Amino acid sequence: MLVNAKEMLEKARDGKYAVGQFNINNLEWTKAILLTAEELKSPVILGVSEGAGKYMTGFETVAAMVKAMDESLGITVPVALHLDHGTYEGCYKCIKAGFSSIMFDGSHYPIEENVAKTTELVNVAHALGLSIEAEVGAIGGEEDGVIGKGECADPAECKQIADLGVDILAAGIGNIHGVYPANWEGLSFETLAAVKEAVGDMPLVLHGGTGIPDDQIKKAISLGVAKINVNTECQLVFAEETRKYIEAGKDKQGKGFDPRKLLAPGTEAIKAKVKEKMELFGSVGKA
Ligand code: 13P
């Protein structure tokens, strides 16, 4: 059964570990992540960007697939189905489709408009039992065509948004989506500590989990991060293993072209990557 993300993230915050949000793109991704979470007895959040939702023919399809798969695979660990970087309209579509959690990314609006829209969505989400994440300070890099610079959030704005009753807060601390450039300066722990000080107990989210060094991940968790988003890293290992399979000519041997065979090495690579991250984040055995 899908659950909202509030309880699992409050437990993570109190237990000083983080729950991974792994973005899904298709059936293989979803199956790989669910099976790994179950094997490791870890709670998990399946993230769906608006672009990935569209690719999978809409949020209704995604919700139906995830619910059915969760049941068919006999998954017992807590699973949240979460809209990633949702627009105002996207949030309503996911609420209607049966998601258990949403993120409203109003970070590009003037703060007054972000406050007004977030307030409305908090009320709707909570009335229907969903958890809601909000964002302050744009996360850098490019995701689904949305480009941000990697700002550090203003702690006072974080408090303003946190006070609206959101359950989870994403604050920019120099993190960016995608692969970090060689000259990246690393996470701003000063900002993270100031945000934590301003918002108190609120579980914080670290976007752009791909490529952040392990010691920085651990420090971020110790300073209040309870949810870490990973997308690109799973895509990279999937592409790498699929390429190796084809370059080795395995698609031309016997029925190696069968998609169930062709996509298997990439799917196994996603499982291994998710396992590595769950171990790093400390969520293993916490379901
Ligand atoms: P990466 O693609 O850098 O792992 O970021 C994922 C993310 O933050 C999704 O919101």
Short mmCIF file of N, CA, C and O and ligand atoms in Angstrom, two decimals, residues 21 23 84-85 103 139 142-143 176-180 206-211 227-233 235, ligand 1:
data_model
loop_
_atom_site.label_atom_id
_atom_site.label_comp_id
_atom_site.label_asym_id
_atom_site.label_seq_id
_atom_site.Cartn_x
_atom_site.Cartn_y
_atom_site.Cartn_z
N GLN A 21 14.87 9.15 -2.38
CA GLN A 21 13.86 9.30 -3.44
C GLN A 21 14.56 8.93 -4.73
O GLN A 21 15.54 9.58 -5.13
N ASN A 23 14.05 8.46 -8.72
CA ASN A 23 13.09 8.81 -9.77
C ASN A 23 12.85 7.63 -10.69
O ASN A 23 13.78 6.88 -10.99
N ASP A 84 7.76 15.02 -8.32
CA ASP A 84 9.03 15.72 -8.16
C ASP A 84 8.98 17.05 -8.92
O ASP A 84 8.64 17.08 -10.10
N HIS A 85 9.29 18.14 -8.25
CA HIS A 85 9.29 19.48 -8.86
C HIS A 85 7.98 19.77 -9.59
O HIS A 85 7.98 20.13 -10.78
N MET A 103 5.35 17.37 -4.51
CA MET A 103 6.26 18.49 -4.27
C MET A 103 5.75 19.65 -5.13
O MET A 103 5.56 19.49 -6.34
N ILE A 139 17.29 24.75 -7.13
CA ILE A 139 18.33 23.74 -7.23
C ILE A 139 18.97 23.92 -8.60
O ILE A 139 18.26 24.05 -9.59
N GLU A 142 20.13 21.24 -14.78
CA GLU A 142 18.99 21.13 -15.69
C GLU A 142 18.24 19.86 -15.39
O GLU A 142 18.83 18.80 -15.24
N GLU A 143 16.94 19.96 -15.22
CA GLU A 143 16.13 18.76 -15.07
C GLU A 143 14.86 18.96 -15.88
O GLU A 143 14.11 19.89 -15.63
N ILE A 176 23.17 20.79 -7.17
CA ILE A 176 22.59 20.91 -8.51
C ILE A 176 22.19 19.54 -9.04
O ILE A 176 22.70 18.51 -8.61
N HIS A 177 21.26 19.54 -9.98
CA HIS A 177 20.83 18.30 -10.62
C HIS A 177 21.88 17.88 -11.66
O HIS A 177 22.54 18.73 -12.25
N GLY A 178 21.98 16.59 -11.86
CA GLY A 178 22.90 16.09 -12.89
C GLY A 178 24.31 15.95 -12.33
O GLY A 178 24.54 16.03 -11.13
N VAL A 179 25.25 15.75 -13.23
CA VAL A 179 26.64 15.51 -12.82
C VAL A 179 27.26 16.85 -12.40
O VAL A 179 27.07 17.87 -13.06
N TYR A 180 27.97 16.85 -11.27
CA TYR A 180 28.59 18.10 -10.78
C TYR A 180 29.80 18.46 -11.64
O TYR A 180 30.60 17.60 -11.99
N LEU A 206 17.58 16.89 0.29
CA LEU A 206 18.75 17.21 -0.53
C LEU A 206 18.49 16.71 -1.94
O LEU A 206 18.45 15.50 -2.19
N HIS A 207 18.25 17.66 -2.84
CA HIS A 207 18.10 17.29 -4.26
C HIS A 207 19.49 17.12 -4.87
O HIS A 207 20.48 17.47 -4.26
N GLY A 208 19.51 16.61 -6.09
CA GLY A 208 20.79 16.51 -6.79
C GLY A 208 21.75 15.55 -6.12
O GLY A 208 22.96 15.82 -6.03
N GLY A 209 21.23 14.40 -5.66
CA GLY A 209 22.06 13.43 -4.93
C GLY A 209 23.18 12.81 -5.75
O GLY A 209 24.18 12.34 -5.20
N THR A 210 23.04 12.82 -7.06
CA THR A 210 24.06 12.21 -7.93
C THR A 210 25.42 12.89 -7.77
O THR A 210 25.53 14.10 -7.95
N GLY A 211 26.41 12.07 -7.41
CA GLY A 211 27.79 12.56 -7.42
C GLY A 211 28.22 13.37 -6.21
O GLY A 211 29.33 13.88 -6.17
N LYS A 227 15.78 13.27 3.48
CA LYS A 227 15.36 12.74 2.18
C LYS A 227 16.41 13.17 1.16
O LYS A 227 16.78 14.35 1.12
N ILE A 228 16.88 12.21 0.39
CA ILE A 228 17.90 12.53 -0.63
C ILE A 228 17.42 12.02 -1.99
O ILE A 228 17.05 10.84 -2.12
N ASN A 229 17.41 12.91 -2.97
CA ASN A 229 16.90 12.57 -4.30
C ASN A 229 18.03 12.12 -5.23
O ASN A 229 19.04 12.83 -5.37
N VAL A 230 17.81 10.99 -5.88
CA VAL A 230 18.80 10.48 -6.83
C VAL A 230 18.08 10.13 -8.13
O VAL A 230 17.10 9.39 -8.13
N ASN A 231 18.58 10.65 -9.23
CA ASN A 231 17.99 10.35 -10.52
C ASN A 231 19.09 10.00 -11.54
O ASN A 231 19.18 8.87 -12.02
N THR A 232 19.95 10.97 -11.82
CA THR A 232 20.94 10.80 -12.90
C THR A 232 21.82 9.56 -12.72
O THR A 232 22.13 8.87 -13.70
N GLU A 233 22.23 9.27 -11.50
CA GLU A 233 23.14 8.14 -11.29
C GLU A 233 22.54 6.82 -11.77
O GLU A 233 23.25 5.97 -12.32
N GLN A 235 20.32 6.57 -14.14
CA GLN A 235 20.29 6.64 -15.61
C GLN A 235 21.66 6.31 -16.20
O GLN A 235 21.78 5.61 -17.20
P1 13P B 1 20.14 14.00 -9.70
O1 13P B 1 19.62 13.71 -11.05
O2 13P B 1 21.29 14.94 -9.72
O3 13P B 1 20.45 12.77 -8.92
O4 13P B 1 19.00 14.79 -8.91
C1 13P B 1 17.77 14.18 -8.68
C2 13P B 1 16.79 15.11 -8.07
O5 13P B 1 17.14 15.98 -7.30
C3 13P B 1 15.38 14.95 -8.42
O6 13P B 1 14.60 15.96 -7.91
#
